[in-house]
Coordinates of C-alpha atoms and ligand atoms in Angstrom, one line a residue:
M1 CA 0.0 0.0 0.0
G2 CA 1.5 3.4 0.8
R3 CA 0.8 6.7 -0.9
G4 CA -2.7 7.0 -2.5
S5 CA -4.3 4.3 -0.4
R6 CA -7.6 5.1 1.3
I7 CA -9.2 3.9 4.5
I8 CA -12.7 2.7 4.7
V9 CA -14.7 3.3 7.9
V10 CA -17.5 0.8 8.2
D11 CA -20.6 2.4 9.7
F12 CA -22.5 0.5 12.4
G13 CA -24.5 3.6 13.3
G14 CA -22.1 5.1 15.9
Q15 CA -22.5 8.7 16.8
Y16 CA -18.8 9.3 16.1
T17 CA -18.4 7.5 12.8
H18 CA -18.0 10.8 10.9
L19 CA -15.4 11.9 13.3
I20 CA -13.3 8.8 12.6
A21 CA -13.3 9.6 8.8
R22 CA -12.5 13.2 9.5
R23 CA -9.6 12.4 11.8
C24 CA -8.0 10.1 9.1
R25 CA -8.3 12.9 6.6
E26 CA -6.8 15.4 9.0
L27 CA -3.9 12.9 9.2
G28 CA -3.5 13.1 5.4
V29 CA -5.2 9.9 4.5
Y30 CA -8.4 10.0 2.4
S31 CA -11.2 8.0 4.1
E32 CA -14.8 7.2 3.3
I33 CA -17.7 5.9 5.2
V34 CA -19.2 2.6 3.9
E35 CA -22.3 0.6 4.9
P36 CA -21.4 -2.9 6.1
E37 CA -23.0 -4.5 3.0
G38 CA -20.8 -2.3 0.7
V39 CA -17.4 -3.4 2.1
V40 CA -16.7 -6.3 -0.3
A41 CA -17.4 -4.1 -3.3
E42 CA -15.1 -1.4 -1.9
L43 CA -12.3 -3.9 -1.4
G44 CA -12.7 -4.8 -5.1
R45 CA -11.6 -1.3 -6.1
G46 CA -8.0 -2.2 -5.1
D47 CA -7.0 1.0 -3.3
V48 CA -8.1 0.2 0.2
G49 CA -5.2 0.3 2.7
G50 CA -7.0 -0.5 5.9
V51 CA -10.4 -0.9 7.4
I52 CA -11.9 0.7 10.6
L53 CA -15.0 -0.7 12.2
S54 CA -17.0 2.0 13.9
G55 CA -19.0 2.1 17.1
G56 CA -22.7 1.5 17.1
P57 CA -25.8 1.4 19.4
R58 CA -26.5 -2.4 19.2
S59 CA -25.0 -5.2 21.2
A60 CA -22.7 -7.5 19.2
Y61 CA -24.3 -10.6 20.7
E62 CA -27.9 -9.6 19.9
P63 CA -29.5 -11.6 17.1
G64 CA -29.7 -9.5 13.9
S65 CA -27.0 -7.0 15.0
P66 CA -25.0 -5.6 12.1
T67 CA -22.0 -7.5 11.0
V68 CA -19.4 -7.5 8.2
D69 CA -17.4 -10.0 6.2
L70 CA -14.3 -9.8 8.3
G71 CA -12.9 -12.9 6.5
A72 CA -12.9 -11.0 3.2
I73 CA -10.9 -8.2 4.7
V74 CA -8.4 -10.3 6.6
S75 CA -7.8 -12.7 3.8
R76 CA -6.7 -9.8 1.7
G77 CA -4.1 -9.1 4.3
L78 CA -5.6 -5.7 5.2
P79 CA -5.2 -4.3 8.7
V80 CA -8.3 -3.8 10.8
L81 CA -9.0 -1.5 13.6
G82 CA -12.2 -2.0 15.6
I83 CA -13.6 0.8 17.8
C84 CA -16.2 0.1 20.6
Y85 CA -18.9 -1.9 18.7
G86 CA -16.1 -2.8 16.2
H87 CA -14.0 -4.2 19.1
Q88 CA -16.9 -6.3 20.3
L89 CA -17.7 -7.5 16.8
I90 CA -14.1 -8.6 16.2
T91 CA -14.3 -10.5 19.5
R92 CA -17.6 -12.3 18.6
L93 CA -16.5 -13.1 15.0
F94 CA -13.2 -14.6 16.1
G95 CA -14.5 -16.7 18.9
G96 CA -14.1 -14.5 22.0
R97 CA -16.9 -13.5 24.5
V98 CA -18.8 -10.3 24.9
S99 CA -21.3 -9.7 27.7
R100 CA -23.3 -6.9 29.2
G101 CA -21.1 -5.6 32.0
R102 CA -22.2 -5.1 35.6
F103 CA -21.9 -1.4 34.8
G104 CA -21.2 0.6 31.7
E105 CA -18.4 3.1 31.4
Y106 CA -19.3 6.5 30.1
G107 CA -17.1 9.5 29.7
R108 CA -13.5 10.0 30.9
T109 CA -11.8 6.7 32.1
L110 CA -8.3 6.0 33.2
I111 CA -6.6 3.0 31.5
E112 CA -3.4 1.2 32.0
V113 CA -1.3 -0.2 29.2
I114 CA -0.1 -3.7 29.8
E115 CA 1.7 -4.3 26.5
H116 CA 2.8 -1.7 24.0
D117 CA 1.9 -3.2 20.6
S118 CA 2.2 -1.2 17.4
L119 CA -1.1 0.6 18.0
L120 CA -0.1 1.8 21.5
E121 CA 3.5 2.5 20.7
G122 CA 4.6 5.7 22.3
M123 CA 1.7 5.9 24.8
P124 CA 2.4 6.5 28.5
R125 CA 1.6 3.7 30.9
R126 CA -1.6 5.3 32.1
F127 CA -3.8 7.8 30.4
N128 CA -7.4 9.0 30.1
V129 CA -9.7 7.9 27.4
W130 CA -13.3 8.5 26.4
M131 CA -15.6 5.6 26.8
S132 CA -19.3 5.1 25.9
H133 CA -20.3 1.4 26.3
G134 CA -22.6 -0.9 28.2
D135 CA -21.2 -4.2 26.9
S136 CA -17.6 -5.4 27.3
V137 CA -15.2 -8.0 26.0
V138 CA -14.8 -10.6 28.8
E139 CA -12.7 -13.1 26.9
P140 CA -10.6 -12.1 23.9
P141 CA -10.6 -14.5 20.9
P142 CA -7.8 -17.1 20.8
G143 CA -4.5 -15.7 19.7
F144 CA -5.4 -12.1 20.8
R145 CA -3.4 -10.4 23.5
I146 CA -4.9 -7.9 25.9
T147 CA -2.9 -4.7 25.6
S148 CA -4.7 -2.4 28.1
V149 CA -7.4 -2.4 30.8
S150 CA -9.5 0.2 32.5
E151 CA -9.5 1.1 36.2
G152 CA -12.8 -0.9 36.4
G153 CA -11.0 -4.0 35.0
V154 CA -12.5 -3.8 31.5
I155 CA -10.4 -4.9 28.5
T156 CA -9.9 -1.7 26.7
S157 CA -7.7 -2.9 23.9
M158 CA -6.4 -6.0 22.3
S159 CA -4.6 -7.2 19.2
E160 CA -3.4 -10.0 17.0
E161 CA -0.3 -8.5 15.5
E162 CA 0.4 -11.2 13.0
R163 CA -2.8 -10.6 11.1
R164 CA -2.7 -6.9 12.0
I165 CA -6.1 -6.9 13.8
Y166 CA -6.4 -4.3 16.5
S167 CA -9.3 -3.1 18.6
L168 CA -10.2 -0.5 21.2
Q169 CA -13.1 -0.3 23.6
F170 CA -12.6 3.5 23.8
H171 CA -12.9 6.2 21.2
P172 CA -9.5 7.5 19.9
E173 CA -11.4 9.9 17.5
V174 CA -12.9 12.2 20.2
A175 CA -11.0 15.1 21.6
H176 CA -11.4 13.9 25.2
T177 CA -9.2 10.8 24.6
E178 CA -5.6 11.7 25.4
H179 CA -3.2 10.7 22.6
G180 CA -6.2 9.7 20.4
M181 CA -4.7 11.2 17.3
R182 CA -1.4 9.4 18.0
I183 CA -3.2 6.1 18.2
L184 CA -5.0 6.7 14.9
E185 CA -1.7 7.9 13.4
N186 CA 0.0 4.6 14.6
F187 CA -2.7 2.7 12.8
L188 CA -2.4 4.6 9.5
R189 CA 1.3 4.9 9.4
R190 CA 2.9 2.1 11.3
I191 CA 0.3 -0.6 10.8
C192 CA -1.2 0.2 7.4
G193 CA 2.0 1.8 6.1
I194 CA 0.2 4.8 4.5
E195 CA 2.1 8.0 4.3
P196 CA 0.1 11.3 4.4
W197 CA -0.8 12.1 0.8
W198 CA -4.2 13.7 0.9
S199 CA -5.1 17.4 1.3
P200 CA -8.4 18.9 0.0
G201 CA -6.6 22.0 -1.3
D202 CA -4.4 19.8 -3.6
R203 CA -7.5 18.4 -5.2
I204 CA -8.5 21.6 -7.0
S205 CA -7.0 20.9 -10.4
E206 CA -8.4 17.3 -10.3
L207 CA -11.9 18.6 -9.5
I208 CA -11.8 21.0 -12.3
E209 CA -10.5 18.3 -14.7
E210 CA -13.3 16.0 -13.6
I211 CA -16.0 18.7 -14.3
R212 CA -14.5 19.3 -17.7
R213 CA -14.6 15.6 -18.5
T214 CA -18.2 15.3 -17.2
V215 CA -19.9 18.2 -19.0
S216 CA -19.6 17.9 -22.8
E217 CA -18.7 20.9 -24.9
D218 CA -22.2 21.7 -26.2
E219 CA -23.8 21.5 -22.7
R220 CA -24.5 24.4 -20.3
V221 CA -24.7 24.4 -16.6
I222 CA -26.8 26.4 -14.2
C223 CA -25.9 27.0 -10.6
A224 CA -28.1 28.5 -7.8
V225 CA -25.8 30.7 -5.8
S226 CA -26.4 32.1 -2.3
G227 CA -24.0 34.0 -0.1
G228 CA -22.7 30.7 1.4
V229 CA -19.3 29.2 0.9
D230 CA -20.5 25.9 -0.5
S231 CA -22.4 27.4 -3.5
L232 CA -19.8 30.0 -4.2
T233 CA -17.0 27.5 -4.2
T234 CA -19.0 25.2 -6.5
A235 CA -19.7 28.1 -8.9
I236 CA -16.0 29.1 -9.0
L237 CA -14.8 25.5 -9.6
V238 CA -17.4 25.0 -12.4
S239 CA -16.5 28.3 -13.9
R240 CA -12.8 27.4 -14.0
A241 CA -13.7 24.2 -15.7
I242 CA -16.1 25.4 -18.4
G243 CA -15.9 29.2 -18.4
D244 CA -18.9 31.0 -19.8
R245 CA -21.0 27.8 -20.3
L246 CA -21.8 28.3 -16.6
Y247 CA -24.8 30.4 -15.7
C248 CA -25.2 31.5 -12.1
I249 CA -28.6 32.4 -10.8
F250 CA -28.9 34.4 -7.6
V251 CA -32.4 34.9 -6.4
D252 CA -32.8 38.0 -4.2
H253 CA -35.9 37.1 -2.2
G254 CA -35.5 40.1 0.0
L255 CA -34.7 37.9 3.1
L256 CA -31.0 38.2 2.8
R257 CA -28.4 39.7 5.1
K258 CA -27.3 43.3 4.8
N259 CA -25.2 43.8 1.6
E260 CA -25.4 40.1 0.7
R261 CA -26.4 40.6 -2.9
E262 CA -23.6 43.1 -3.5
N263 CA -21.1 40.8 -1.9
V264 CA -22.1 37.8 -4.0
E265 CA -22.0 39.9 -7.2
D266 CA -18.6 41.2 -6.2
S267 CA -17.1 37.8 -5.4
L268 CA -18.3 36.1 -8.6
R269 CA -17.2 38.9 -10.9
R270 CA -13.8 39.0 -9.2
F271 CA -13.5 35.3 -10.0
G272 CA -14.3 35.8 -13.6
V273 CA -17.9 34.3 -13.5
K274 CA -19.4 36.0 -16.6
N275 CA -23.0 34.9 -16.7
L276 CA -24.5 36.0 -13.4
I277 CA -28.2 36.5 -13.4
V278 CA -29.5 38.4 -10.4
V279 CA -33.3 38.1 -10.0
D280 CA -34.9 40.8 -8.0
A281 CA -37.8 38.9 -6.5
R282 CA -38.2 40.8 -3.3
R283 CA -41.7 42.1 -3.9
R284 CA -42.9 38.7 -5.1
F285 CA -41.8 36.9 -2.0
L286 CA -43.1 39.6 0.4
E287 CA -46.5 39.4 -1.3
K288 CA -46.7 35.7 -1.0
L289 CA -45.7 35.9 2.6
R290 CA -48.3 38.5 3.5
G291 CA -50.5 37.4 6.4
V292 CA -48.7 34.1 6.9
S293 CA -47.3 33.5 10.4
D294 CA -47.1 29.7 10.6
P295 CA -43.4 28.7 10.4
E296 CA -43.8 25.6 8.2
E297 CA -46.1 27.5 5.9
K298 CA -43.5 30.3 5.5
R299 CA -40.9 27.8 4.7
R300 CA -43.1 26.0 2.2
I301 CA -44.0 29.3 0.4
I302 CA -40.4 30.4 0.2
G303 CA -39.2 27.0 -1.1
E304 CA -41.9 26.8 -3.7
E305 CA -41.5 30.4 -4.9
F306 CA -37.7 29.9 -5.1
I307 CA -38.1 27.0 -7.4
R308 CA -40.7 28.9 -9.5
V309 CA -38.4 31.9 -9.9
F310 CA -35.4 29.7 -10.6
E311 CA -37.3 27.7 -13.2
E312 CA -38.4 30.8 -15.0
E313 CA -34.9 32.2 -15.3
A314 CA -33.3 28.8 -16.2
G315 CA -35.9 28.4 -18.9
K316 CA -34.6 31.4 -20.7
I317 CA -31.1 29.9 -21.2
P318 CA -30.9 27.4 -24.1
G319 CA -28.9 24.2 -23.9
V320 CA -28.9 23.7 -20.1
R321 CA -28.3 20.1 -19.2
W322 CA -26.8 20.3 -15.7
L323 CA -27.6 21.8 -12.3
A324 CA -24.5 22.5 -10.2
Q325 CA -25.1 22.3 -6.4
G326 CA -23.0 22.9 -3.4
T327 CA -23.9 19.6 -1.8
I328 CA -21.3 18.4 0.7
Y329 CA -20.5 15.0 2.2
P330 CA -22.6 15.3 5.4
D331 CA -25.6 16.4 3.3
R332 CA -25.4 13.2 1.3
I333 CA -25.0 11.0 4.2
E334 CA -27.7 12.8 6.2
S335 CA -30.3 12.7 3.4
G336 CA -29.7 8.9 3.0
R337 CA -30.4 8.5 6.7
A338 CA -33.1 11.1 7.0
S339 CA -35.4 9.1 4.7
R340 CA -35.1 6.0 6.9
A341 CA -35.4 7.4 10.4
A342 CA -35.7 11.1 11.1
A343 CA -38.9 12.8 12.2
L344 CA -39.7 16.1 10.6
I345 CA -38.6 18.9 12.8
K346 CA -38.3 21.6 10.1
S347 CA -38.5 21.2 6.3
H348 CA -35.1 22.5 5.3
H349 CA -35.0 24.6 2.2
N350 CA -33.0 23.4 -0.7
V351 CA -33.3 23.0 -4.4
G352 CA -33.5 19.2 -4.2
G353 CA -36.7 18.8 -6.2
L354 CA -35.3 20.8 -9.1
P355 CA -33.2 18.3 -11.1
E356 CA -36.1 15.9 -11.6
R357 CA -38.6 18.6 -12.4
M358 CA -36.4 20.3 -14.9
N359 CA -34.9 17.1 -16.3
L360 CA -31.4 18.1 -15.4
K361 CA -28.3 16.1 -14.4
L362 CA -26.7 16.9 -11.1
L363 CA -23.1 18.2 -10.8
E364 CA -21.9 18.2 -7.2
P365 CA -18.1 18.8 -7.2
L366 CA -18.0 19.1 -3.4
R367 CA -20.0 15.9 -2.7
D368 CA -17.0 14.2 -0.9
F369 CA -15.9 17.0 1.3
Y370 CA -16.6 18.1 4.9
K371 CA -17.3 21.7 5.7
D372 CA -13.9 22.5 6.9
E373 CA -12.4 20.9 3.8
V374 CA -14.6 23.0 1.6
R375 CA -13.4 26.0 3.5
E376 CA -9.8 25.0 2.8
I377 CA -10.6 24.7 -0.9
A378 CA -12.3 28.1 -0.9
R379 CA -9.3 29.6 0.8
R380 CA -6.9 28.0 -1.7
L381 CA -9.1 29.4 -4.5
G382 CA -8.6 32.8 -3.0
L383 CA -12.0 33.5 -1.5
P384 CA -11.7 36.1 1.3
D385 CA -12.0 35.1 5.0
E386 CA -15.3 37.0 5.4
I387 CA -16.9 34.5 3.1
V388 CA -14.8 31.4 4.0
K389 CA -15.5 31.8 7.7
R390 CA -19.1 33.1 7.5
H391 CA -21.6 31.4 9.7
P392 CA -24.2 29.1 8.2
F393 CA -27.3 30.9 6.9
P394 CA -30.6 29.1 6.3
G395 CA -32.1 29.0 2.8
P396 CA -35.3 30.8 3.8
G397 CA -33.1 33.5 5.2
L398 CA -34.3 36.1 7.6
A399 CA -37.9 34.7 7.4
V400 CA -37.0 32.1 9.9
R401 CA -35.6 34.7 12.2
I402 CA -38.8 36.7 12.3
I403 CA -41.5 35.2 14.5
G404 CA -45.0 35.6 13.1
E405 CA -45.8 37.5 9.9
V406 CA -42.8 38.7 7.8
T407 CA -43.4 42.4 7.2
E408 CA -41.1 45.0 5.7
E409 CA -40.8 46.7 9.1
K410 CA -39.7 43.5 10.9
L411 CA -37.4 42.6 8.0
E412 CA -35.6 45.9 8.2
I413 CA -35.2 45.5 12.0
C414 CA -34.0 42.0 11.6
R415 CA -31.4 42.9 8.9
E416 CA -30.1 45.9 10.9
A417 CA -29.9 44.2 14.2
N418 CA -28.1 41.2 12.6
A419 CA -25.6 43.6 11.0
I420 CA -24.8 45.2 14.3
L421 CA -24.4 41.9 16.0
E422 CA -22.1 40.6 13.4
E423 CA -20.0 43.8 13.4
E424 CA -19.7 43.7 17.3
L425 CA -18.7 40.0 17.3
R426 CA -16.1 40.5 14.6
R427 CA -14.7 43.5 16.5
S428 CA -14.5 41.5 19.7
G429 CA -12.9 38.5 18.0
L430 CA -15.8 36.2 19.0
Y431 CA -17.3 35.7 15.5
D432 CA -14.9 32.9 14.4
G433 CA -15.2 31.1 17.7
V434 CA -18.9 30.4 17.6
W435 CA -21.1 28.3 15.3
Q436 CA -23.8 30.9 14.7
A437 CA -24.9 34.3 16.0
F438 CA -28.1 36.1 15.0
A439 CA -30.9 38.4 16.0
V440 CA -34.5 37.4 16.0
V441 CA -37.5 39.7 15.8
C442 CA -40.5 38.7 17.9
D443 CA -44.1 39.2 17.1
D444 CA -45.1 40.7 20.5
K445 CA -44.4 44.2 21.6
W446 CA -42.8 45.6 24.7
V447 CA -43.8 49.0 26.0
G448 CA -41.0 51.5 25.9
V449 CA -40.4 55.0 27.0
M450 CA -38.4 57.3 24.8
G451 CA -38.1 61.1 25.4
D452 CA -41.0 61.0 27.9
R453 CA -43.2 59.3 25.3
R454 CA -44.7 55.8 25.4
I455 CA -43.9 53.7 22.4
D456 CA -44.7 50.1 21.6
G457 CA -41.6 48.5 20.2
Y458 CA -40.4 45.1 19.1
I459 CA -38.5 42.6 21.1
V460 CA -35.2 41.4 19.6
I461 CA -33.6 38.2 20.9
I462 CA -29.9 37.6 20.4
R463 CA -28.9 34.0 20.0
I464 CA -25.3 32.9 20.0
V465 CA -24.6 29.2 19.9
E466 CA -21.6 26.9 20.0
S467 CA -21.9 23.6 18.1
V468 CA -19.9 21.2 16.0
D469 CA -22.4 20.2 13.4
G470 CA -25.6 22.1 14.1
M471 CA -27.3 18.9 15.4
T472 CA -26.9 19.8 19.1
A473 CA -25.8 23.2 20.4
D474 CA -25.1 25.1 23.6
W475 CA -25.8 28.8 24.2
H476 CA -22.7 30.9 24.4
R477 CA -21.9 32.4 27.9
I478 CA -21.5 35.9 26.6
D479 CA -19.4 38.5 28.2
H480 CA -21.7 41.1 29.8
G481 CA -19.8 44.1 28.5
L482 CA -20.1 42.8 25.0
L483 CA -23.8 42.1 25.5
E484 CA -24.4 45.6 26.8
R485 CA -22.7 47.1 23.7
I486 CA -24.8 45.0 21.3
S487 CA -28.0 45.7 23.2
S488 CA -27.5 49.4 23.5
R489 CA -26.5 49.8 19.9
I490 CA -29.6 47.9 18.7
T491 CA -32.1 50.0 20.8
R492 CA -30.2 53.2 19.8
E493 CA -29.6 52.6 16.1
V494 CA -32.6 50.4 15.0
P495 CA -35.9 52.3 15.2
G496 CA -38.8 50.4 16.7
V497 CA -36.9 48.2 19.2
T498 CA -37.7 48.6 22.9
M499 CA -36.2 45.4 24.3
V500 CA -33.2 43.2 23.6
A501 CA -33.1 39.7 25.2
Y502 CA -30.5 36.9 25.2
A503 CA -31.4 33.3 24.4
A504 CA -30.1 30.9 27.1
T505 CA -31.5 27.5 26.0
P506 CA -29.4 24.8 24.4
K507 CA -30.5 22.5 21.5
P508 CA -32.2 20.3 22.5
P509 CA -34.8 21.2 23.9
S510 CA -34.7 24.3 21.6
T511 CA -33.8 24.3 17.9
I512 CA -31.1 26.8 16.8
E513 CA -33.3 29.0 14.6
P514 CA -36.7 30.1 16.1
C515 CA -38.9 29.0 13.2
Ligands
LIG1 P1 -32.2 24.1 13.6 O1 -32.9 25.5 13.7 O2 -33.0 23.1 12.9 O3 -30.9 24.4 12.7 O4 -31.7 23.7 14.9 C1 -29.8 23.6 12.5 C2 -28.9 24.2 11.5 O5 -29.5 24.2 10.2 C3 -29.6 25.6 9.7 N1 -30.9 25.7 9.0 C4 -31.0 25.6 7.7 N2 -30.1 25.4 6.7 N3 -31.8 25.5 5.1 C5 -30.5 25.3 5.4 O6 -29.6 25.2 4.5 C6 -32.8 25.6 6.0 O7 -33.9 25.7 5.7 C7 -32.4 25.7 7.4 N4 -33.1 25.9 8.5 C8 -32.1 25.9 9.5 C9 -29.6 26.5 11.0 O8 -29.1 27.8 10.6 C10 -28.6 25.7 11.8 O9 -27.3 25.9 11.5

């Protein structure tokens, strides 16, 4: 193996599976997540240099629990690393014993190394790891050696070095495990023998080449751009590949952040995108939204109207065969899952229905990348930091940050309050350190007194959250001096606001956006 080999991470439904794949990529080895049934087909591609078995919620000894053809992997001489459920599955498949422990171990746990095999090489004798398990290995398979145990006497790692099979009860991929990256690095370098070779920024010319090969010379591509880094990066890559056969459509639905339209126009022009169609649909959207206060109804109207406007504009361009989208890796994985399990919390806005309706083929150059990797590509392409590091912004825009009916007055307040918040956070250096920060306009009023006169003004809620992926989030414990500056600037500079409040509820039980 060596340079160019990839790692496959077999997904048994563990909450950290994505993190394992990301960590391998951070260590310079390209890795992909694969369903257990897909492993044999992947091995057939000939470039797999090692296999990691992820964690999962099931018990390895339960009938019907997920499994994998370990024989097919091992008979090819490929190294295997099992993590948590993977550790227990290896035990079961090779003839050891797993059972429900007297007690589970969750969170930080001290372990002791008994034997330094290639996986634990360089580790101190005792260190803290992150555990999350109810079941444990009580008897390793024949030929396996126990290499570490926890304070509670649980077998925390084992190996069979001859066939290069290793397993861990704890999670090396989470930040709370000390030396976790070293352990993964040992697996990739020492055991699989793969040198770091992969960096998303280095893939740019390959990506451009692939687009060129995919789109034939008489075909045109349309791309819906927003102010976000994913769609802008997509547009720039496609434009580099096929030049003026790309048509970018930017729908200004009036629910954008301050100066967003100008910023997008500027960036695309600077990057040589020639065919940029900006549709001013502000009035159209506002009219459709008049009198509507139900959050799902607002989202539905905006989604539908967006598709309608987009179709109208695209219909004017002859020879369009492709729709370029800024879909990224988690979007793909998530949508595969969402259809199986997830309950509807909010109907997220995207242009997903468009390709079928318009009979277009899909071009998704960023489909294999994580958000931070897209950011690296964007940076390498030369996009400025204000765009690269900008917080996520929902498709339906400020409409989901306005509670109740969307009116011109509330929109103006929302836009201005958000601009002040963003400016203050950038000034204080906090902006890049949090997941999202925004201002919400409420439907109810708060009585105010200004210059001896009573006025009924709007309530603005500031929400600043910390999160890794938007699935869960905590509220940011804001410095009171900063909060005071934000609050007093909003009441002073934005007419019609009489109260500023701060949101102090995590997700769950709240969601991040209010609607
Ligand atoms: P919630 O409010 O569901 O948000 O906790 C989770 C993350 O998703 C973003 N969000 C959206 N993103 N289209 C998007 O592309 C949408 O319709 C949408 N609604 C919410 C939200 O900003 C947060 O980062």
